[in-house]
């Protein structure tokens, strides 16, 4: 296709990128997005196109693949997520699920080209108005096919740190051949400022998350030259000061984006799990750039004869192939799992399915007997330490995050506390041992987001421990995680510290248990683990 100018006056990008931009803008227009949101969506299209077509390892037809790359996107970019899933062929998978696993291949050309990648596809489907939809809505929560349906600004960024932490802990247990994937998160300026994001930015380098790359789409004011560029605040300096590996790229230059993503990954290659640094890429776009008119953009692309929500077949096919790009890697991974020895293969299945061990139930019964015989303290705070000590050996997939900052008396401190001010070590490959307790300091919002990310990743059983007075700032994240169907445990000590909080303040989606004594605390713990 010959290069030209789109409605905003800039040169046309690759047809696949323009297709993503066009469909996203159509969805945004239908949803009533304002000019700033449309400008952000338009600027993000090249970045997302490069990421999914060149870097991100995934198979759109196997979203439960344990070693797939994870991807989290800002709530500001939901129209782009909807358009992306349509182009990748997520609708084809949904149709196949409803037809007994048989997908509807569009035409012989599509079938032939995708056979080369061991994949199938389906025709593009659309709403009654011809605009692509995802799960019945044109623009809303992150549609099925992405990893975190979160809408609070900053929550996705913070939860992605938890996902990458889970990947690192699983890698230490099963090795990089089984868990070697990356976690990508696409954010904008509104996702960096909230407190939950700032807490997570500060603590992420100390947690040594595995192959975490944050892509920050940030507006640049002025003409873009160094002497007039105004950043408030300077996000590059902020991330660098926290210990992140930082890179820059231009949003309108796909090769610049590709090089920055390559450098971000290479900056983490070769580092062991205790030395890996998360990567931050600032992708800059002019704050005052024009907005592409949808009809004019279709005309410039020569697609004016196609209805809204439709793109040329060859462009659609390229995106469908991108959606299957990780299929070969998935088959190699499955072969590696089959080559594990019997003990490791069974352990991997247990960690992914997370059944409760019989020893855990036996120890719970022993705890009740000890309490009945007055062999254990009946104080709830003092009871937590023996409860964890007896549970950790039976639940090697459990990870405990605490926001206590070592302010408990010695008799009440948690077992094996590993402070986040030094790099976390955790499990070692081949050892079926308990995950240590990680103290994240006085960062309750970050703790809630880390629990969310670990639960979303899968393979681990996350539990948090906080003081009562720290609960209030965590409530929005807890409610959103519950609405997303994510499950984790949270033990709140010293509820007297939050007696001012009415029961109505607790999110209704969160199941709350109030043990009256130590025996009930043991029973609540068992329910939480189940």
PDB file of C-alpha atoms in Angstrom, residues 22-309:
ATOM      1  CA  UNK A  22      -9.582   2.366  12.787  1.00  0.00           C
ATOM      2  CA  UNK A  23     -11.593  -0.279  14.616  1.00  0.00           C
ATOM      3  CA  UNK A  24     -10.638   1.136  18.015  1.00  0.00           C
ATOM      4  CA  UNK A  25     -11.682   4.654  16.993  1.00  0.00           C
ATOM      5  CA  UNK A  26     -15.010   3.326  15.703  1.00  0.00           C
ATOM      6  CA  UNK A  27     -15.637   1.623  19.054  1.00  0.00           C
ATOM      7  CA  UNK A  28     -14.551   4.750  20.947  1.00  0.00           C
ATOM      8  CA  UNK A  29     -16.851   6.956  18.855  1.00  0.00           C
ATOM      9  CA  UNK A  30     -19.783   4.650  19.522  1.00  0.00           C
ATOM     10  CA  UNK A  31     -19.010   4.756  23.246  1.00  0.00           C
ATOM     11  CA  UNK A  32     -18.878   8.578  23.243  1.00  0.00           C
ATOM     12  CA  UNK A  33     -15.151   8.951  23.971  1.00  0.00           C
ATOM     13  CA  UNK A  34     -13.872  12.529  24.140  1.00  0.00           C
ATOM     14  CA  UNK A  35     -11.048  13.977  22.043  1.00  0.00           C
ATOM     15  CA  UNK A  36      -8.335  13.243  24.598  1.00  0.00           C
ATOM     16  CA  UNK A  37      -9.356   9.593  24.788  1.00  0.00           C
ATOM     17  CA  UNK A  38      -9.483   9.266  21.000  1.00  0.00           C
ATOM     18  CA  UNK A  39      -6.050  10.906  20.719  1.00  0.00           C
ATOM     19  CA  UNK A  40      -4.655   8.438  23.258  1.00  0.00           C
ATOM     20  CA  UNK A  41      -6.189   5.458  21.415  1.00  0.00           C
ATOM     21  CA  UNK A  42      -4.844   6.641  18.081  1.00  0.00           C
ATOM     22  CA  UNK A  43      -1.332   7.085  19.500  1.00  0.00           C
ATOM     23  CA  UNK A  44      -1.361   3.658  21.171  1.00  0.00           C
ATOM     24  CA  UNK A  45      -2.197   1.662  18.019  1.00  0.00           C
ATOM     25  CA  UNK A  46       1.398   1.393  16.655  1.00  0.00           C
ATOM     26  CA  UNK A  47       2.719   0.361  20.071  1.00  0.00           C
ATOM     27  CA  UNK A  48       0.113  -2.360  20.509  1.00  0.00           C
ATOM     28  CA  UNK A  49       0.606  -3.521  16.931  1.00  0.00           C
ATOM     29  CA  UNK A  50       4.367  -3.956  17.401  1.00  0.00           C
ATOM     30  CA  UNK A  51       3.912  -5.698  20.744  1.00  0.00           C
ATOM     31  CA  UNK A  52       1.414  -8.311  19.591  1.00  0.00           C
ATOM     32  CA  UNK A  53       2.832  -8.929  16.135  1.00  0.00           C
ATOM     33  CA  UNK A  54       6.530  -9.095  17.077  1.00  0.00           C
ATOM     34  CA  UNK A  55       7.064  -9.729  20.783  1.00  0.00           C
ATOM     35  CA  UNK A  56       4.212 -11.053  22.883  1.00  0.00           C
ATOM     36  CA  UNK A  57       4.105 -14.878  23.013  1.00  0.00           C
ATOM     37  CA  UNK A  58       0.533 -16.119  23.208  1.00  0.00           C
ATOM     38  CA  UNK A  59      -1.992 -18.385  21.526  1.00  0.00           C
ATOM     39  CA  UNK A  60      -5.435 -16.821  21.276  1.00  0.00           C
ATOM     40  CA  UNK A  61      -6.971 -20.313  21.167  1.00  0.00           C
ATOM     41  CA  UNK A  62      -5.257 -21.436  24.393  1.00  0.00           C
ATOM     42  CA  UNK A  63      -5.752 -18.666  26.930  1.00  0.00           C
ATOM     43  CA  UNK A  64      -5.131 -21.100  29.801  1.00  0.00           C
ATOM     44  CA  UNK A  65      -1.551 -21.846  28.675  1.00  0.00           C
ATOM     45  CA  UNK A  66       0.438 -21.497  31.900  1.00  0.00           C
ATOM     46  CA  UNK A  67       3.592 -20.055  30.251  1.00  0.00           C
ATOM     47  CA  UNK A  68       1.924 -17.527  27.961  1.00  0.00           C
ATOM     48  CA  UNK A  69       3.012 -13.911  28.193  1.00  0.00           C
ATOM     49  CA  UNK A  70       0.669 -11.905  30.421  1.00  0.00           C
ATOM     50  CA  UNK A  71      -0.772  -8.625  29.191  1.00  0.00           C
ATOM     51  CA  UNK A  72      -2.535  -5.898  31.172  1.00  0.00           C
ATOM     52  CA  UNK A  73      -3.999  -2.774  29.579  1.00  0.00           C
ATOM     53  CA  UNK A  74      -5.092   0.572  31.010  1.00  0.00           C
ATOM     54  CA  UNK A  75      -8.846   1.123  31.444  1.00  0.00           C
ATOM     55  CA  UNK A  76      -8.420   4.254  29.286  1.00  0.00           C
ATOM     56  CA  UNK A  77      -7.620   2.003  26.314  1.00  0.00           C
ATOM     57  CA  UNK A  78     -10.553  -0.407  26.495  1.00  0.00           C
ATOM     58  CA  UNK A  79     -11.757   0.352  22.921  1.00  0.00           C
ATOM     59  CA  UNK A  80      -8.303  -0.631  21.701  1.00  0.00           C
ATOM     60  CA  UNK A  81      -8.519  -3.880  23.681  1.00  0.00           C
ATOM     61  CA  UNK A  82     -11.904  -4.687  22.126  1.00  0.00           C
ATOM     62  CA  UNK A  83     -10.595  -4.029  18.622  1.00  0.00           C
ATOM     63  CA  UNK A  84      -7.448  -6.028  19.300  1.00  0.00           C
ATOM     64  CA  UNK A  85      -9.351  -9.137  20.377  1.00  0.00           C
ATOM     65  CA  UNK A  86     -11.560  -8.940  17.294  1.00  0.00           C
ATOM     66  CA  UNK A  87      -8.569  -8.746  14.992  1.00  0.00           C
ATOM     67  CA  UNK A  88      -6.706 -11.513  16.803  1.00  0.00           C
ATOM     68  CA  UNK A  89      -9.674 -13.844  16.369  1.00  0.00           C
ATOM     69  CA  UNK A  90     -11.026 -14.143  19.891  1.00  0.00           C
ATOM     70  CA  UNK A  91     -14.561 -14.131  18.440  1.00  0.00           C
ATOM     71  CA  UNK A  92     -13.599 -17.203  16.393  1.00  0.00           C
ATOM     72  CA  UNK A  93     -12.667 -19.070  19.551  1.00  0.00           C
ATOM     73  CA  UNK A  94     -15.956 -18.092  21.199  1.00  0.00           C
ATOM     74  CA  UNK A  95     -17.848 -19.345  18.147  1.00  0.00           C
ATOM     75  CA  UNK A  96     -15.847 -22.577  18.242  1.00  0.00           C
ATOM     76  CA  UNK A  97     -16.654 -23.024  21.941  1.00  0.00           C
ATOM     77  CA  UNK A  98     -20.324 -22.715  21.076  1.00  0.00           C
ATOM     78  CA  UNK A  99     -20.079 -25.119  18.120  1.00  0.00           C
ATOM     79  CA  UNK A 100     -18.441 -28.030  19.891  1.00  0.00           C
ATOM     80  CA  UNK A 101     -14.916 -26.823  19.197  1.00  0.00           C
ATOM     81  CA  UNK A 102     -15.345 -26.365  15.437  1.00  0.00           C
ATOM     82  CA  UNK A 103     -14.407 -22.877  14.271  1.00  0.00           C
ATOM     83  CA  UNK A 104     -15.834 -21.200  11.198  1.00  0.00           C
ATOM     84  CA  UNK A 105     -12.963 -20.535   8.788  1.00  0.00           C
ATOM     85  CA  UNK A 106     -13.562 -17.481   6.656  1.00  0.00           C
ATOM     86  CA  UNK A 107     -12.440 -18.620   3.216  1.00  0.00           C
ATOM     87  CA  UNK A 108      -9.979 -20.981   1.574  1.00  0.00           C
ATOM     88  CA  UNK A 109      -7.237 -18.342   1.547  1.00  0.00           C
ATOM     89  CA  UNK A 110      -7.491 -17.783   5.273  1.00  0.00           C
ATOM     90  CA  UNK A 111      -7.565 -21.515   5.970  1.00  0.00           C
ATOM     91  CA  UNK A 112      -4.542 -22.209   3.786  1.00  0.00           C
ATOM     92  CA  UNK A 113      -2.398 -19.417   5.252  1.00  0.00           C
ATOM     93  CA  UNK A 114      -3.263 -20.240   8.842  1.00  0.00           C
ATOM     94  CA  UNK A 115      -2.650 -23.937   8.295  1.00  0.00           C
ATOM     95  CA  UNK A 116       0.999 -22.982   7.964  1.00  0.00           C
ATOM     96  CA  UNK A 117       0.847 -21.742  11.553  1.00  0.00           C
ATOM     97  CA  UNK A 118      -1.225 -24.746  12.769  1.00  0.00           C
ATOM     98  CA  UNK A 119      -4.235 -22.514  13.363  1.00  0.00           C
ATOM     99  CA  UNK A 120      -7.753 -21.806  12.254  1.00  0.00           C
ATOM    100  CA  UNK A 121      -9.760 -18.612  12.137  1.00  0.00           C
ATOM    101  CA  UNK A 122     -13.246 -17.323  11.702  1.00  0.00           C
ATOM    102  CA  UNK A 123     -15.048 -14.567   9.936  1.00  0.00           C
ATOM    103  CA  UNK A 124     -15.147 -11.196  11.600  1.00  0.00           C
ATOM    104  CA  UNK A 125     -18.379 -10.779  13.511  1.00  0.00           C
ATOM    105  CA  UNK A 126     -19.923  -7.483  14.507  1.00  0.00           C
ATOM    106  CA  UNK A 127     -22.784  -5.926  16.336  1.00  0.00           C
ATOM    107  CA  UNK A 128     -26.027  -4.941  14.693  1.00  0.00           C
ATOM    108  CA  UNK A 129     -24.491  -1.595  13.831  1.00  0.00           C
ATOM    109  CA  UNK A 130     -21.440  -3.202  12.255  1.00  0.00           C
ATOM    110  CA  UNK A 131     -19.118  -2.112  15.083  1.00  0.00           C
ATOM    111  CA  UNK A 132     -17.055  -4.903  16.709  1.00  0.00           C
ATOM    112  CA  UNK A 133     -18.098  -5.814  20.197  1.00  0.00           C
ATOM    113  CA  UNK A 134     -16.510  -7.887  22.943  1.00  0.00           C
ATOM    114  CA  UNK A 135     -18.663  -9.972  25.274  1.00  0.00           C
ATOM    115  CA  UNK A 136     -21.721  -7.993  24.237  1.00  0.00           C
ATOM    116  CA  UNK A 137     -20.397  -4.491  24.907  1.00  0.00           C
ATOM    117  CA  UNK A 138     -18.661  -2.066  22.593  1.00  0.00           C
ATOM    118  CA  UNK A 139     -16.505  -0.528  25.302  1.00  0.00           C
ATOM    119  CA  UNK A 140     -16.328  -1.351  28.966  1.00  0.00           C
ATOM    120  CA  UNK A 141     -14.352  -3.720  31.142  1.00  0.00           C
ATOM    121  CA  UNK A 142     -11.364  -5.470  29.671  1.00  0.00           C
ATOM    122  CA  UNK A 143     -12.919  -8.141  27.434  1.00  0.00           C
ATOM    123  CA  UNK A 144     -12.314 -11.847  27.813  1.00  0.00           C
ATOM    124  CA  UNK A 145      -8.934 -12.742  26.385  1.00  0.00           C
ATOM    125  CA  UNK A 146      -6.862 -10.261  28.372  1.00  0.00           C
ATOM    126  CA  UNK A 147      -5.511 -11.005  31.801  1.00  0.00           C
ATOM    127  CA  UNK A 148      -6.962  -8.437  34.204  1.00  0.00           C
ATOM    128  CA  UNK A 149     -10.418  -6.824  33.918  1.00  0.00           C
ATOM    129  CA  UNK A 150      -9.525  -3.846  36.133  1.00  0.00           C
ATOM    130  CA  UNK A 151     -10.839  -0.284  35.835  1.00  0.00           C
ATOM    131  CA  UNK A 152      -9.247   1.629  38.735  1.00  0.00           C
ATOM    132  CA  UNK A 153      -6.372   3.844  37.500  1.00  0.00           C
ATOM    133  CA  UNK A 154      -3.044   2.427  38.596  1.00  0.00           C
ATOM    134  CA  UNK A 155      -4.479  -0.892  39.771  1.00  0.00           C
ATOM    135  CA  UNK A 156      -3.463  -2.711  36.589  1.00  0.00           C
ATOM    136  CA  UNK A 157       0.130  -1.452  36.801  1.00  0.00           C
ATOM    137  CA  UNK A 158       0.398  -2.491  40.442  1.00  0.00           C
ATOM    138  CA  UNK A 159      -1.255  -5.880  39.862  1.00  0.00           C
ATOM    139  CA  UNK A 160       1.122  -6.591  36.965  1.00  0.00           C
ATOM    140  CA  UNK A 161       3.984  -6.436  39.481  1.00  0.00           C
ATOM    141  CA  UNK A 162       2.221  -9.217  41.397  1.00  0.00           C
ATOM    142  CA  UNK A 163       1.837 -11.262  38.212  1.00  0.00           C
ATOM    143  CA  UNK A 164       5.554 -10.951  37.447  1.00  0.00           C
ATOM    144  CA  UNK A 165       6.399 -11.823  41.068  1.00  0.00           C
ATOM    145  CA  UNK A 166       4.295 -14.988  40.747  1.00  0.00           C
ATOM    146  CA  UNK A 167       6.165 -15.852  37.539  1.00  0.00           C
ATOM    147  CA  UNK A 168       9.504 -15.460  39.345  1.00  0.00           C
ATOM    148  CA  UNK A 169       8.457 -17.681  42.268  1.00  0.00           C
ATOM    149  CA  UNK A 170       7.169 -20.379  39.914  1.00  0.00           C
ATOM    150  CA  UNK A 171      10.338 -20.146  37.842  1.00  0.00           C
ATOM    151  CA  UNK A 172      12.428 -20.762  40.952  1.00  0.00           C
ATOM    152  CA  UNK A 173      10.435 -23.908  41.693  1.00  0.00           C
ATOM    153  CA  UNK A 174      10.062 -25.409  38.200  1.00  0.00           C
ATOM    154  CA  UNK A 175      12.817 -23.728  36.184  1.00  0.00           C
ATOM    155  CA  UNK A 176      12.890 -21.188  33.305  1.00  0.00           C
ATOM    156  CA  UNK A 177      11.946 -23.842  30.740  1.00  0.00           C
ATOM    157  CA  UNK A 178       8.517 -24.202  32.373  1.00  0.00           C
ATOM    158  CA  UNK A 179       7.940 -20.620  33.557  1.00  0.00           C
ATOM    159  CA  UNK A 180       9.952 -18.166  31.477  1.00  0.00           C
ATOM    160  CA  UNK A 181       7.245 -15.811  30.226  1.00  0.00           C
ATOM    161  CA  UNK A 182       7.099 -12.010  30.338  1.00  0.00           C
ATOM    162  CA  UNK A 183       4.475  -9.664  31.774  1.00  0.00           C
ATOM    163  CA  UNK A 184       3.574  -6.609  29.684  1.00  0.00           C
ATOM    164  CA  UNK A 185       1.465  -3.721  30.936  1.00  0.00           C
ATOM    165  CA  UNK A 186       0.275  -0.775  28.823  1.00  0.00           C
ATOM    166  CA  UNK A 187      -0.591   2.361  30.797  1.00  0.00           C
ATOM    167  CA  UNK A 188      -1.100   6.091  30.302  1.00  0.00           C
ATOM    168  CA  UNK A 189      -0.425   9.140  32.474  1.00  0.00           C
ATOM    169  CA  UNK A 190      -3.515   8.561  34.625  1.00  0.00           C
ATOM    170  CA  UNK A 191      -2.204   5.167  35.741  1.00  0.00           C
ATOM    171  CA  UNK A 192       1.081   6.479  37.165  1.00  0.00           C
ATOM    172  CA  UNK A 193      -0.169   9.087  39.637  1.00  0.00           C
ATOM    173  CA  UNK A 194      -2.417   7.096  42.076  1.00  0.00           C
ATOM    174  CA  UNK A 195      -0.914   5.982  45.355  1.00  0.00           C
ATOM    175  CA  UNK A 196      -1.277   2.286  44.540  1.00  0.00           C
ATOM    176  CA  UNK A 197       0.903   2.781  41.454  1.00  0.00           C
ATOM    177  CA  UNK A 198       3.545   4.800  43.310  1.00  0.00           C
ATOM    178  CA  UNK A 199       3.799   2.204  46.070  1.00  0.00           C
ATOM    179  CA  UNK A 200       4.230  -0.565  43.493  1.00  0.00           C
ATOM    180  CA  UNK A 201       6.802   1.380  41.469  1.00  0.00           C
ATOM    181  CA  UNK A 202       8.886   1.792  44.617  1.00  0.00           C
ATOM    182  CA  UNK A 203       8.766  -1.835  45.717  1.00  0.00           C
ATOM    183  CA  UNK A 204       8.927  -3.651  42.349  1.00  0.00           C
ATOM    184  CA  UNK A 205      12.747  -3.684  41.939  1.00  0.00           C
ATOM    185  CA  UNK A 206      13.146  -5.214  45.424  1.00  0.00           C
ATOM    186  CA  UNK A 207      10.751  -8.040  44.578  1.00  0.00           C
ATOM    187  CA  UNK A 208      12.782  -8.960  41.454  1.00  0.00           C
ATOM    188  CA  UNK A 209       9.735  -9.611  39.250  1.00  0.00           C
ATOM    189  CA  UNK A 210      10.382 -11.808  36.231  1.00  0.00           C
ATOM    190  CA  UNK A 211      10.562 -10.050  32.835  1.00  0.00           C
ATOM    191  CA  UNK A 212       8.176  -7.218  33.729  1.00  0.00           C
ATOM    192  CA  UNK A 213       7.911  -4.486  31.070  1.00  0.00           C
ATOM    193  CA  UNK A 214       5.784  -1.374  31.656  1.00  0.00           C
ATOM    194  CA  UNK A 215       4.851   0.519  28.482  1.00  0.00           C
ATOM    195  CA  UNK A 216       3.879   4.065  29.392  1.00  0.00           C
ATOM    196  CA  UNK A 217       2.107   6.057  26.697  1.00  0.00           C
ATOM    197  CA  UNK A 218       2.907   9.597  27.793  1.00  0.00           C
ATOM    198  CA  UNK A 219       2.009  12.926  26.239  1.00  0.00           C
ATOM    199  CA  UNK A 220       4.859  15.336  25.412  1.00  0.00           C
ATOM    200  CA  UNK A 221       4.098  19.068  25.379  1.00  0.00           C
ATOM    201  CA  UNK A 222       5.831  21.523  23.090  1.00  0.00           C
ATOM    202  CA  UNK A 223       7.490  20.668  19.780  1.00  0.00           C
ATOM    203  CA  UNK A 224       9.204  17.594  21.221  1.00  0.00           C
ATOM    204  CA  UNK A 225      12.732  19.035  21.232  1.00  0.00           C
ATOM    205  CA  UNK A 226      14.816  18.580  24.354  1.00  0.00           C
ATOM    206  CA  UNK A 227      15.005  22.280  25.245  1.00  0.00           C
ATOM    207  CA  UNK A 228      11.234  22.844  25.329  1.00  0.00           C
ATOM    208  CA  UNK A 229       9.937  19.427  26.346  1.00  0.00           C
ATOM    209  CA  UNK A 230       8.043  19.728  29.591  1.00  0.00           C
ATOM    210  CA  UNK A 231       7.409  16.622  31.655  1.00  0.00           C
ATOM    211  CA  UNK A 232       5.582  17.075  34.918  1.00  0.00           C
ATOM    212  CA  UNK A 233       6.578  14.935  36.620  1.00  0.00           C
ATOM    213  CA  UNK A 234       9.626  13.398  34.979  1.00  0.00           C
ATOM    214  CA  UNK A 235       8.525   9.770  34.836  1.00  0.00           C
ATOM    215  CA  UNK A 236      11.810   8.524  33.396  1.00  0.00           C
ATOM    216  CA  UNK A 237      13.704   9.931  36.370  1.00  0.00           C
ATOM    217  CA  UNK A 238      11.101   8.600  38.795  1.00  0.00           C
ATOM    218  CA  UNK A 239      11.342   5.015  37.537  1.00  0.00           C
ATOM    219  CA  UNK A 240      15.135   5.175  37.196  1.00  0.00           C
ATOM    220  CA  UNK A 241      15.490   6.422  40.774  1.00  0.00           C
ATOM    221  CA  UNK A 242      13.390   3.490  41.984  1.00  0.00           C
ATOM    222  CA  UNK A 243      15.791   1.067  40.279  1.00  0.00           C
ATOM    223  CA  UNK A 244      13.973   0.306  37.017  1.00  0.00           C
ATOM    224  CA  UNK A 245      15.681  -0.217  33.647  1.00  0.00           C
ATOM    225  CA  UNK A 246      14.368   2.704  31.512  1.00  0.00           C
ATOM    226  CA  UNK A 247      14.000   3.209  27.756  1.00  0.00           C
ATOM    227  CA  UNK A 248      12.370   5.780  25.447  1.00  0.00           C
ATOM    228  CA  UNK A 249      10.528   5.486  22.130  1.00  0.00           C
ATOM    229  CA  UNK A 250       8.329   7.550  19.804  1.00  0.00           C
ATOM    230  CA  UNK A 251       4.719   6.472  19.478  1.00  0.00           C
ATOM    231  CA  UNK A 252       4.620   7.178  15.731  1.00  0.00           C
ATOM    232  CA  UNK A 253       7.781   5.210  14.899  1.00  0.00           C
ATOM    233  CA  UNK A 254       7.275   1.439  14.912  1.00  0.00           C
ATOM    234  CA  UNK A 255      11.002   0.714  14.541  1.00  0.00           C
ATOM    235  CA  UNK A 256      11.789   2.965  17.505  1.00  0.00           C
ATOM    236  CA  UNK A 257       9.173   1.079  19.530  1.00  0.00           C
ATOM    237  CA  UNK A 258      10.549  -2.303  18.463  1.00  0.00           C
ATOM    238  CA  UNK A 259      14.102  -1.337  19.413  1.00  0.00           C
ATOM    239  CA  UNK A 260      12.991  -0.043  22.828  1.00  0.00           C
ATOM    240  CA  UNK A 261      11.067  -3.259  23.559  1.00  0.00           C
ATOM    241  CA  UNK A 262      14.058  -5.321  22.461  1.00  0.00           C
ATOM    242  CA  UNK A 263      16.366  -3.352  24.763  1.00  0.00           C
ATOM    243  CA  UNK A 264      13.877  -3.682  27.624  1.00  0.00           C
ATOM    244  CA  UNK A 265      13.909  -7.480  27.337  1.00  0.00           C
ATOM    245  CA  UNK A 266      17.656  -7.720  26.784  1.00  0.00           C
ATOM    246  CA  UNK A 267      18.217  -5.627  29.900  1.00  0.00           C
ATOM    247  CA  UNK A 268      16.668  -8.474  31.902  1.00  0.00           C
ATOM    248  CA  UNK A 269      18.170 -11.426  30.049  1.00  0.00           C
ATOM    249  CA  UNK A 270      20.954 -13.285  31.796  1.00  0.00           C
ATOM    250  CA  UNK A 271      20.106 -11.859  35.211  1.00  0.00           C
ATOM    251  CA  UNK A 272      19.287 -14.418  37.872  1.00  0.00           C
ATOM    252  CA  UNK A 273      16.052 -14.230  39.798  1.00  0.00           C
ATOM    253  CA  UNK A 274      17.682 -12.125  42.528  1.00  0.00           C
ATOM    254  CA  UNK A 275      19.166  -9.580  40.139  1.00  0.00           C
ATOM    255  CA  UNK A 276      16.460  -8.975  37.525  1.00  0.00           C
ATOM    256  CA  UNK A 277      15.184  -5.411  37.231  1.00  0.00           C
ATOM    257  CA  UNK A 278      11.775  -4.489  35.853  1.00  0.00           C
ATOM    258  CA  UNK A 279      11.822  -2.403  32.666  1.00  0.00           C
ATOM    259  CA  UNK A 280      10.024   0.873  31.931  1.00  0.00           C
ATOM    260  CA  UNK A 281       9.545   2.210  28.403  1.00  0.00           C
ATOM    261  CA  UNK A 282       8.279   5.776  27.945  1.00  0.00           C
ATOM    262  CA  UNK A 283       6.461   5.904  24.591  1.00  0.00           C
ATOM    263  CA  UNK A 284       5.954   9.583  23.780  1.00  0.00           C
ATOM    264  CA  UNK A 285       3.344  11.216  21.576  1.00  0.00           C
ATOM    265  CA  UNK A 286       2.553  14.934  20.975  1.00  0.00           C
ATOM    266  CA  UNK A 287      -0.099  16.113  23.407  1.00  0.00           C
ATOM    267  CA  UNK A 288      -1.780  18.318  20.815  1.00  0.00           C
ATOM    268  CA  UNK A 289      -1.712  16.034  17.788  1.00  0.00           C
ATOM    269  CA  UNK A 290      -4.784  15.907  15.588  1.00  0.00           C
ATOM    270  CA  UNK A 291      -7.446  13.237  15.765  1.00  0.00           C
ATOM    271  CA  UNK A 292      -8.009  10.958  12.806  1.00  0.00           C
ATOM    272  CA  UNK A 293     -11.533  11.241  11.412  1.00  0.00           C
ATOM    273  CA  UNK A 294     -12.837   7.712  10.994  1.00  0.00           C
ATOM    274  CA  UNK A 295     -14.544   8.216   7.629  1.00  0.00           C
ATOM    275  CA  UNK A 296     -11.568  10.139   6.240  1.00  0.00           C
ATOM    276  CA  UNK A 297      -9.171   7.471   7.503  1.00  0.00           C
ATOM    277  CA  UNK A 298     -11.162   4.754   5.758  1.00  0.00           C
ATOM    278  CA  UNK A 299     -10.981   6.779   2.580  1.00  0.00           C
ATOM    279  CA  UNK A 300      -7.225   7.307   2.850  1.00  0.00           C
ATOM    280  CA  UNK A 301      -6.763   3.583   3.358  1.00  0.00           C
ATOM    281  CA  UNK A 302      -8.982   2.764   0.402  1.00  0.00           C
ATOM    282  CA  UNK A 303     -11.410   0.846   2.619  1.00  0.00           C
ATOM    283  CA  UNK A 304     -14.389   3.173   2.143  1.00  0.00           C
ATOM    284  CA  UNK A 305     -16.451   0.427   0.519  1.00  0.00           C
ATOM    285  CA  UNK A 306     -16.225  -1.733   3.630  1.00  0.00           C
ATOM    286  CA  UNK A 307     -18.804  -1.386   6.379  1.00  0.00           C
ATOM    287  CA  UNK A 308     -17.942  -0.139   9.844  1.00  0.00           C
ATOM    288  CA  UNK A 309     -16.123  -2.794  11.815  1.00  0.00           C
TER     289      UNK A 309
END
